[in-house]
Backbone as JSON, one array per atom type, in Angstrom:
{
  "sequence": "MPKGFKKDCGYATVTGLGMGYREIADTMTTEGKPMNHATARNYFLRGMNKLAKQVSSHTERDTKEIALDPRFQLAVAELLKADYQK",
  "N": [[-14.38, -6.59, 4.67], [-15.28, -9.24, 6.83], [-17.31, -8.75, 9.77], [-15.51, -8.42, 12.72], [-13.21, -9.56, 11.73], [-9.74, -10.05, 11.85], [-6.63, -9.12, 10.79], [-3.55, -10.91, 10.57], [-1.08, -9.5, 10.86], [-1.92, -6.95, 11.35], [-3.11, -3.74, 10.15], [-2.1, -1.6, 7.5], [-1.03, 1.68, 8.09], [-0.75, 5.11, 7.33], [0.04, 7.14, 8.87], [2.13, 9.7, 9.77], [3.98, 9.04, 7.83], [3.29, 9.97, 5.35], [0.83, 11.11, 3.01], [-2.58, 10.17, 3.57], [-5.1, 7.93, 2.2], [-7.41, 9.44, 1.75], [-6.41, 12.08, 1.67], [-4.78, 11.9, -0.58], [-6.72, 11.37, -2.53], [-8.22, 13.74, -2.35], [-6.28, 15.62, -3.19], [-5.81, 14.74, -5.83], [-8.36, 15.2, -6.89], [-8.59, 18.01, -6.67], [-6.68, 18.67, -8.51], [-7.92, 18.14, -10.84], [-8.5, 15.53, -11.53], [-10.87, 13.52, -10.79], [-11.27, 11.56, -7.88], [-11.84, 9.06, -5.43], [-11.32, 7.92, -2.0], [-11.24, 5.13, -1.96], [-10.52, 4.43, -4.53], [-7.97, 5.54, -4.62], [-6.7, 3.89, -2.77], [-6.91, 1.45, -4.14], [-5.27, 1.92, -6.4], [-2.84, 2.26, -5.1], [-2.49, -0.3, -3.91], [-2.37, -1.83, -6.2], [0.09, -1.04, -7.25], [1.73, -1.96, -5.15], [1.3, -4.69, -5.45], [2.67, -5.18, -7.83], [5.3, -4.77, -7.02], [5.47, -6.7, -5.02], [5.26, -9.0, -6.47], [7.77, -9.63, -7.44], [9.05, -10.35, -5.06], [7.52, -12.52, -4.22], [8.24, -14.49, -5.99], [10.43, -15.62, -4.91], [9.62, -16.77, -2.6], [7.2, -18.78, -0.81], [4.91, -17.49, -0.32], [1.83, -15.86, -1.19], [1.37, -13.36, -3.73], [-0.55, -11.31, -3.33], [-0.98, -11.51, -0.59], [1.52, -10.72, 0.4], [1.63, -8.07, -0.58], [-0.44, -6.84, 0.85], [0.53, -6.9, 3.4], [1.39, -4.99, 6.16], [4.01, -4.69, 7.06], [5.6, -5.14, 4.81], [4.76, -2.99, 3.22], [5.63, -0.85, 4.79], [8.39, -1.29, 4.7], [8.92, -0.85, 1.98], [8.19, 1.86, 1.83], [10.12, 2.99, 3.51], [12.46, 2.37, 2.08], [12.04, 3.87, -0.25], [11.94, 6.43, 0.84], [14.53, 6.66, 1.92], [16.04, 6.51, -0.41], [15.14, 8.77, -1.72], [16.11, 10.79, -0.13], [18.8, 10.85, -0.64]],
  "CA": [[-13.99, -7.59, 5.63], [-16.36, -9.64, 7.73], [-17.24, -8.12, 11.08], [-14.68, -9.17, 13.65], [-12.03, -10.09, 11.06], [-8.51, -9.41, 12.26], [-5.46, -9.52, 10.0], [-2.47, -11.4, 11.43], [-0.04, -8.49, 11.1], [-2.54, -5.64, 11.49], [-3.42, -3.01, 8.93], [-1.14, -0.54, 7.21], [-1.48, 3.06, 8.27], [0.24, 6.01, 6.75], [0.24, 8.27, 9.78], [3.51, 10.07, 10.0], [4.83, 8.71, 6.69], [2.89, 10.72, 4.16], [-0.6, 11.37, 2.92], [-3.5, 9.04, 3.61], [-5.86, 7.74, 0.97], [-8.32, 10.58, 1.57], [-5.63, 13.24, 1.24], [-4.38, 11.64, -1.97], [-7.92, 11.54, -3.35], [-8.54, 15.18, -2.38], [-5.28, 16.28, -4.02], [-6.08, 14.39, -7.22], [-9.59, 15.86, -7.29], [-8.33, 19.44, -6.88], [-5.86, 18.79, -9.72], [-8.76, 17.89, -12.0], [-8.7, 14.1, -11.78], [-11.74, 13.09, -9.7], [-10.89, 10.29, -7.28], [-12.23, 8.89, -4.04], [-10.28, 7.25, -1.23], [-11.17, 3.71, -2.32], [-9.75, 4.35, -5.77], [-6.57, 5.8, -4.26], [-6.22, 2.65, -2.14], [-6.77, 0.43, -5.18], [-4.07, 2.23, -7.18], [-1.69, 1.98, -4.23], [-2.32, -1.75, -3.78], [-1.95, -2.34, -7.52], [1.54, -0.83, -7.3], [2.34, -2.87, -4.18], [1.25, -6.02, -6.05], [3.74, -5.28, -8.82], [6.55, -4.94, -6.29], [5.42, -7.97, -4.28], [5.39, -10.09, -7.44], [9.19, -9.98, -7.47], [9.37, -11.01, -3.8], [6.83, -13.8, -4.12], [8.9, -15.49, -6.83], [11.47, -16.22, -4.09], [9.02, -17.36, -1.4], [5.97, -19.55, -1.07], [3.77, -16.64, 0.0], [1.06, -15.31, -2.3], [1.67, -11.97, -4.04], [-1.53, -10.42, -2.69], [-0.71, -11.57, 0.84], [2.71, -9.89, 0.65], [1.29, -6.68, -0.87], [-1.31, -6.33, 1.91], [1.23, -6.94, 4.68], [1.87, -3.65, 6.51], [5.47, -4.7, 7.21], [6.13, -4.98, 3.46], [4.48, -1.62, 2.8], [6.52, 0.02, 5.54], [9.74, -1.48, 4.17], [8.98, -0.15, 0.68], [8.16, 3.29, 2.11], [11.43, 3.36, 4.05], [13.43, 2.32, 0.98], [11.8, 5.03, -1.12], [12.32, 7.62, 1.6], [16.0, 6.69, 2.01], [16.56, 6.8, -1.75], [14.75, 10.15, -2.03], [16.93, 11.7, 0.68], [20.2, 10.85, -1.1]],
  "C": [[-15.19, -7.97, 6.48], [-16.19, -8.99, 9.09], [-16.44, -9.01, 12.02], [-13.43, -9.77, 13.03], [-10.8, -9.33, 11.52], [-7.35, -9.99, 11.45], [-4.34, -9.91, 10.95], [-1.48, -10.31, 11.81], [-0.62, -7.09, 11.27], [-2.81, -5.02, 10.14], [-2.39, -1.91, 8.73], [-1.78, 0.81, 7.48], [-0.38, 3.95, 7.74], [0.52, 7.19, 7.65], [1.73, 8.51, 10.0], [4.44, 9.78, 8.83], [4.5, 9.55, 5.46], [1.4, 10.96, 4.18], [-1.39, 10.06, 3.02], [-4.27, 8.96, 2.31], [-6.8, 8.91, 0.7], [-7.58, 11.82, 1.09], [-5.17, 13.09, -0.2], [-5.55, 11.9, -2.9], [-8.3, 13.01, -3.46], [-7.58, 15.95, -3.28], [-5.54, 16.01, -5.5], [-7.33, 15.11, -7.73], [-9.36, 17.34, -7.54], [-7.45, 19.68, -8.12], [-6.62, 18.42, -10.99], [-8.97, 16.44, -12.36], [-9.54, 13.54, -10.63], [-11.38, 11.68, -9.2], [-11.45, 10.24, -5.86], [-11.18, 8.05, -3.31], [-10.15, 5.77, -1.58], [-10.36, 3.52, -3.59], [-8.27, 4.59, -5.5], [-5.95, 4.56, -3.63], [-5.99, 1.57, -3.19], [-5.53, 0.67, -6.04], [-2.81, 1.91, -6.37], [-1.44, 0.47, -4.15], [-1.93, -2.4, -5.11], [-0.44, -2.18, -7.67], [2.28, -1.76, -6.34], [2.36, -4.3, -4.72], [2.38, -6.21, -7.06], [5.09, -5.48, -8.14], [6.6, -6.3, -5.58], [5.58, -9.17, -5.21], [6.84, -10.57, -7.5], [9.59, -10.74, -6.21], [8.76, -12.4, -3.75], [7.46, -14.88, -4.99], [10.01, -16.2, -6.05], [10.93, -16.86, -2.81], [7.79, -18.17, -1.8], [4.73, -18.73, -0.76], [3.13, -16.09, -1.27], [1.38, -13.83, -2.48], [0.74, -11.02, -3.3], [-1.31, -10.37, -1.18], [0.48, -10.67, 1.21], [2.35, -8.41, 0.47], [0.43, -6.06, 0.23], [-0.61, -6.26, 3.26], [1.79, -5.55, 5.01], [3.39, -3.58, 6.7], [6.14, -4.51, 5.86], [5.94, -3.54, 2.99], [5.39, -0.63, 3.51], [7.95, -0.08, 5.02], [9.91, -0.76, 2.84], [9.01, 1.36, 0.91], [9.51, 3.77, 2.64], [12.52, 3.35, 2.98], [13.28, 3.52, 0.06], [12.22, 6.32, -0.43], [13.83, 7.77, 1.68], [16.61, 7.05, 0.66], [16.27, 8.24, -2.13], [15.66, 11.14, -1.31], [18.37, 11.75, 0.23], [20.55, 12.05, -1.93]]
}
């Protein structure tokens, strides 16, 4: 991002919801699959893009824009958490 760039809705953080990108990368590395935090983020966003593709077919917003939106990511996390707790 260019210096001073500010996203309209902020940035997604995972504090309190689960592991961060660094923790994911460290876990994968200790399990024998070397990974850094940037790669963990890329895999995460690739998955978010697949989910956002379904949403973007019903709106005029771009798939990547939806996938990067922290509100969308939080909604997906809450849905997965609620489904996991059943």
